[in-house]
Amino acid sequence: MYDVKGNLRKVLGDLPDGVRLVAISKYHPNEYIMAAYEEGQRVFGESHEQELRQKVESLPKDIEWHFIGHLQTNKVKYIAPYIQMVEAVDSLKLLREINKQAAKHERTIKVLLELHIAEEETKYGLTLDACRQLLEDGEWRELKNVQICGLMMMASYVDDVEQIRSEMMLASDFFDEVKERYFKDDPCFCERSWGMSHDYPIAVECHSTMVRVGTSIFGPRIY
Ligand SMILES: *Cc1c(COP(=O)(O)O)cnc(C)c1O
């Protein structure tokens, strides 16, 4: 088996105080997750509802699960009973559905708003203007069973460190903007989720509070 424990210790050793690790375990078997768990890791991220459900049923109950992938509104009901955080909310429609399903279970689900900053063509994430508009619109304030805890983004998948840095700094500056404007008195709005295996050292320099690292801990995914 891959040296999950050693890899995990190395990644944790790279993270300064105040930066949490979400260990991204998608496509990796339970024994890998348990190896990380035995090292003390409790926060894991998955991106497929069915895979997540199977893992939740068979793994320790004190694991904090984050949903990190694109979430279809019709899947929200399946994860609503147990998900701790939905990291990639990119529409008001999805936010409303998470709120509705969380209410059914008398829970509050934490969410992050996903920004689309990378130059790459992807369908997902809010442009900065769309995110401003969503917040300005104000309906989110009425959604009592979701708590917006911060922002999430993926930088372009490139070797150019300066490009990655400038995208992450743009996200960080945008965080400061919306924090000041909409969440000044809300200490829960504090998370900046950026940084993956290839760029988390840059992310910690760009004010990340939460890195999402898979490959560097668990090895390559076998699809
Ligand atoms: C898979 C995934 C990661 C982890 O990527 P690695 O390169 O394996 O560290 C992080 N964030 C999201 C949104 C992902 O889908």
Short mmCIF file of C-alpha atoms and ligand atoms in Angstrom, two decimals:
data_model
loop_
_atom_site.label_atom_id
_atom_site.label_comp_id
_atom_site.label_asym_id
_atom_site.label_seq_id
_atom_site.Cartn_x
_atom_site.Cartn_y
_atom_site.Cartn_z
CA MET A 1 0.00 0.00 0.00
CA TYR A 2 0.99 3.57 -0.62
CA ASP A 3 2.71 5.19 2.38
CA VAL A 4 -0.41 7.12 3.32
CA LYS A 5 0.72 7.81 6.88
CA GLY A 6 4.12 9.13 5.85
CA ASN A 7 2.66 11.26 3.09
CA LEU A 8 0.03 12.66 5.41
CA ARG A 9 2.65 13.63 7.98
CA LYS A 10 4.64 15.38 5.28
CA VAL A 11 1.68 17.40 4.01
CA LEU A 12 0.65 18.32 7.56
CA GLY A 13 4.22 19.39 8.24
CA ASP A 14 3.99 21.84 5.33
CA LEU A 15 0.88 23.53 6.71
CA PRO A 16 1.22 26.48 9.08
CA ASP A 17 -1.15 26.98 12.03
CA GLY A 18 -4.54 28.08 10.84
CA VAL A 19 -4.55 26.01 7.67
CA ARG A 20 -6.68 22.87 7.84
CA LEU A 21 -6.27 19.83 5.66
CA VAL A 22 -9.21 18.27 3.86
CA ALA A 23 -7.90 14.89 2.74
CA ILE A 24 -9.46 14.20 -0.66
CA SER A 25 -10.23 10.50 -0.68
CA LYS A 26 -12.34 10.13 -3.85
CA TYR A 27 -11.62 6.89 -5.70
CA HIS A 28 -9.47 5.65 -2.82
CA PRO A 29 -10.42 2.63 -0.75
CA ASN A 30 -11.48 2.60 2.88
CA GLU A 31 -8.18 1.13 4.04
CA TYR A 32 -6.37 4.25 2.79
CA ILE A 33 -8.83 6.47 4.59
CA MET A 34 -8.39 4.41 7.75
CA ALA A 35 -4.61 4.77 7.53
CA ALA A 36 -5.02 8.56 7.51
CA TYR A 37 -7.65 8.32 10.25
CA GLU A 38 -5.24 6.38 12.45
CA GLU A 39 -2.80 9.27 12.04
CA GLY A 40 -5.46 11.57 13.44
CA GLN A 41 -6.96 12.97 10.21
CA ARG A 42 -10.70 13.58 10.61
CA VAL A 43 -11.71 15.76 7.66
CA PHE A 44 -12.17 14.07 4.30
CA GLY A 45 -13.54 15.24 0.98
CA GLU A 46 -15.44 13.33 -1.69
CA SER A 47 -17.02 14.35 -4.96
CA HIS A 48 -19.49 11.59 -5.82
CA GLU A 49 -22.66 11.09 -3.87
CA GLN A 50 -22.86 7.28 -4.10
CA GLU A 51 -19.23 6.69 -3.28
CA LEU A 52 -19.56 9.06 -0.35
CA ARG A 53 -22.66 7.30 0.95
CA GLN A 54 -20.92 3.93 0.94
CA LYS A 55 -17.94 5.36 2.79
CA VAL A 56 -20.07 7.15 5.35
CA GLU A 57 -21.89 3.91 6.13
CA SER A 58 -18.75 1.87 6.68
CA LEU A 59 -16.29 4.32 8.25
CA PRO A 60 -16.06 5.88 11.74
CA LYS A 61 -18.82 8.29 12.64
CA ASP A 62 -16.55 11.07 13.84
CA ILE A 63 -15.26 11.78 10.34
CA GLU A 64 -16.21 15.25 9.04
CA TRP A 65 -17.20 14.88 5.39
CA HIS A 66 -16.96 17.67 2.84
CA PHE A 67 -18.57 17.46 -0.56
CA ILE A 68 -16.06 19.05 -2.92
CA GLY A 69 -17.38 18.27 -6.39
CA HIS A 70 -20.10 19.73 -8.51
CA LEU A 71 -23.36 18.89 -6.78
CA GLN A 72 -26.54 18.43 -8.75
CA THR A 73 -29.63 19.74 -7.00
CA ASN A 74 -31.36 16.36 -7.26
CA LYS A 75 -28.54 14.76 -5.24
CA VAL A 76 -28.67 17.14 -2.31
CA LYS A 77 -31.32 15.11 -0.49
CA TYR A 78 -29.01 12.10 -0.28
CA ILE A 79 -26.15 13.87 1.44
CA ALA A 80 -28.21 16.28 3.56
CA PRO A 81 -28.47 13.93 6.58
CA TYR A 82 -24.74 13.88 7.25
CA ILE A 83 -22.68 16.26 5.12
CA GLN A 84 -20.75 18.83 7.15
CA MET A 85 -19.79 21.18 4.37
CA VAL A 86 -20.66 21.60 0.70
CA GLU A 87 -17.61 23.33 -0.74
CA ALA A 88 -18.70 24.14 -4.24
CA VAL A 89 -21.95 26.07 -4.24
CA ASP A 90 -22.23 28.00 -7.46
CA SER A 91 -25.88 29.03 -7.71
CA LEU A 92 -28.71 30.38 -5.63
CA LYS A 93 -30.79 27.43 -6.78
CA LEU A 94 -28.35 24.98 -5.22
CA LEU A 95 -28.12 27.07 -2.07
CA ARG A 96 -31.93 27.03 -1.74
CA GLU A 97 -32.06 23.26 -2.20
CA ILE A 98 -29.36 22.64 0.40
CA ASN A 99 -31.31 24.87 2.79
CA LYS A 100 -34.54 23.01 2.13
CA GLN A 101 -33.03 19.56 2.63
CA ALA A 102 -31.06 20.63 5.69
CA ALA A 103 -34.28 21.97 7.23
CA LYS A 104 -35.95 18.58 6.76
CA HIS A 105 -33.24 17.06 8.92
CA GLU A 106 -33.24 19.99 11.35
CA ARG A 107 -29.62 20.66 10.54
CA THR A 108 -27.49 23.55 9.40
CA ILE A 109 -25.14 22.74 6.56
CA LYS A 110 -22.01 24.79 6.06
CA VAL A 111 -21.26 25.89 2.52
CA LEU A 112 -18.60 27.72 0.56
CA LEU A 113 -19.29 29.72 -2.58
CA GLU A 114 -17.21 28.46 -5.49
CA LEU A 115 -15.48 31.10 -7.58
CA HIS A 116 -14.61 30.67 -11.21
CA ILE A 117 -11.32 32.48 -11.65
CA ALA A 118 -9.10 30.09 -13.59
CA GLU A 119 -8.74 30.79 -17.28
CA GLU A 120 -9.62 27.21 -18.10
CA GLU A 121 -13.01 26.49 -19.60
CA THR A 122 -15.13 24.96 -16.92
CA LYS A 123 -18.81 25.18 -16.47
CA TYR A 124 -18.61 25.55 -12.73
CA GLY A 125 -18.14 28.35 -10.29
CA LEU A 126 -19.42 31.90 -9.95
CA THR A 127 -17.66 34.74 -11.66
CA LEU A 128 -16.76 37.49 -9.22
CA ASP A 129 -19.63 39.57 -10.55
CA ALA A 130 -22.11 36.71 -10.25
CA CYS A 131 -20.95 36.13 -6.69
CA ARG A 132 -21.36 39.83 -5.84
CA GLN A 133 -24.83 39.70 -7.34
CA LEU A 134 -25.84 36.62 -5.36
CA LEU A 135 -24.72 38.27 -2.13
CA GLU A 136 -26.21 41.66 -3.00
CA ASP A 137 -29.56 40.07 -3.81
CA GLY A 138 -29.81 39.09 -0.15
CA GLU A 139 -32.11 36.07 -0.36
CA TRP A 140 -29.34 33.98 1.23
CA ARG A 141 -29.93 35.84 4.48
CA GLU A 142 -33.36 34.19 4.73
CA LEU A 143 -31.95 30.69 4.32
CA LYS A 144 -31.59 29.71 7.95
CA ASN A 145 -30.38 26.14 7.46
CA VAL A 146 -27.28 26.99 5.46
CA GLN A 147 -24.31 28.90 6.73
CA ILE A 148 -22.00 30.54 4.21
CA CYS A 149 -18.53 30.03 5.70
CA GLY A 150 -16.32 31.39 2.95
CA LEU A 151 -15.07 30.91 -0.59
CA MET A 152 -13.56 28.06 -2.57
CA MET A 153 -11.67 28.06 -5.86
CA MET A 154 -9.38 25.98 -8.05
CA ALA A 155 -6.48 27.73 -9.72
CA SER A 156 -5.60 26.92 -13.33
CA TYR A 157 -3.81 23.61 -13.71
CA VAL A 158 -0.53 25.05 -14.98
CA ASP A 159 3.17 25.04 -14.08
CA ASP A 160 3.34 28.83 -14.03
CA VAL A 161 3.64 29.64 -10.33
CA GLU A 162 2.98 33.33 -10.91
CA GLN A 163 -0.28 32.63 -12.69
CA ILE A 164 -1.44 30.37 -9.87
CA ARG A 165 -0.39 32.97 -7.33
CA SER A 166 -2.22 35.79 -9.08
CA GLU A 167 -5.44 33.74 -9.31
CA MET A 168 -5.27 32.83 -5.63
CA MET A 169 -4.52 36.42 -4.63
CA LEU A 170 -7.48 37.60 -6.68
CA ALA A 171 -9.63 35.16 -4.70
CA SER A 172 -8.07 36.34 -1.44
CA ASP A 173 -8.70 40.02 -2.27
CA PHE A 174 -12.25 39.15 -3.25
CA PHE A 175 -12.70 37.37 0.07
CA ASP A 176 -11.67 40.57 1.87
CA GLU A 177 -14.11 42.58 -0.23
CA VAL A 178 -17.15 40.44 0.53
CA LYS A 179 -16.14 39.87 4.14
CA GLU A 180 -16.15 43.63 4.64
CA ARG A 181 -19.36 44.18 2.74
CA TYR A 182 -21.59 41.30 3.82
CA PHE A 183 -20.01 39.32 6.64
CA LYS A 184 -18.30 41.89 8.81
CA ASP A 185 -20.08 40.74 11.94
CA ASP A 186 -20.09 37.06 11.08
CA PRO A 187 -17.05 35.24 12.48
CA CYS A 188 -18.14 32.05 10.68
CA PHE A 189 -17.33 33.61 7.32
CA CYS A 190 -13.62 32.87 7.53
CA GLU A 191 -12.72 30.04 5.14
CA ARG A 192 -10.62 30.33 2.01
CA SER A 193 -10.46 26.90 0.41
CA TRP A 194 -7.70 26.80 -2.17
CA GLY A 195 -4.68 24.61 -2.75
CA MET A 196 -4.46 21.04 -4.10
CA SER A 197 -1.57 18.59 -4.38
CA HIS A 198 0.35 20.55 -6.98
CA ASP A 199 -0.25 24.03 -5.61
CA TYR A 200 -0.97 23.92 -1.88
CA PRO A 201 2.43 25.44 -0.93
CA ILE A 202 1.45 28.48 -3.02
CA ALA A 203 -2.03 28.49 -1.51
CA VAL A 204 -0.71 28.80 2.04
CA GLU A 205 1.20 31.91 0.92
CA CYS A 206 -2.04 33.24 -0.55
CA HIS A 207 -4.06 33.15 2.67
CA SER A 208 -5.69 29.76 2.27
CA THR A 209 -7.29 28.41 5.44
CA MET A 210 -8.21 25.03 3.99
CA VAL A 211 -6.27 22.97 1.46
CA ARG A 212 -7.82 20.05 -0.40
CA VAL A 213 -5.10 17.49 -1.00
CA GLY A 214 -5.59 14.03 -2.47
CA THR A 215 -2.82 12.70 -4.70
CA SER A 216 0.06 13.82 -2.47
CA ILE A 217 -1.39 11.73 0.35
CA PHE A 218 -3.10 8.77 -1.30
CA GLY A 219 -1.24 8.48 -4.61
CA PRO A 220 -2.73 8.54 -8.09
CA ARG A 221 -6.43 7.80 -8.41
CA ILE A 222 -7.46 4.71 -10.32
CA TYR A 223 -10.64 5.55 -12.17
C1 LIG B 1 -9.89 15.94 -6.71
C2 LIG B 1 -9.98 17.31 -6.15
C3 LIG B 1 -8.96 17.83 -5.31
C4 LIG B 1 -7.69 17.08 -4.96
O1 LIG B 1 -6.82 17.04 -6.04
P1 LIG B 1 -5.34 16.42 -5.92
O2 LIG B 1 -4.64 16.95 -7.10
O3 LIG B 1 -5.49 14.93 -5.94
O4 LIG B 1 -4.76 16.91 -4.62
C5 LIG B 1 -9.16 19.09 -4.76
N1 LIG B 1 -10.27 19.82 -5.03
C6 LIG B 1 -11.24 19.37 -5.84
C7 LIG B 1 -12.42 20.22 -6.10
C8 LIG B 1 -11.12 18.11 -6.43
O5 LIG B 1 -12.11 17.68 -7.23
#
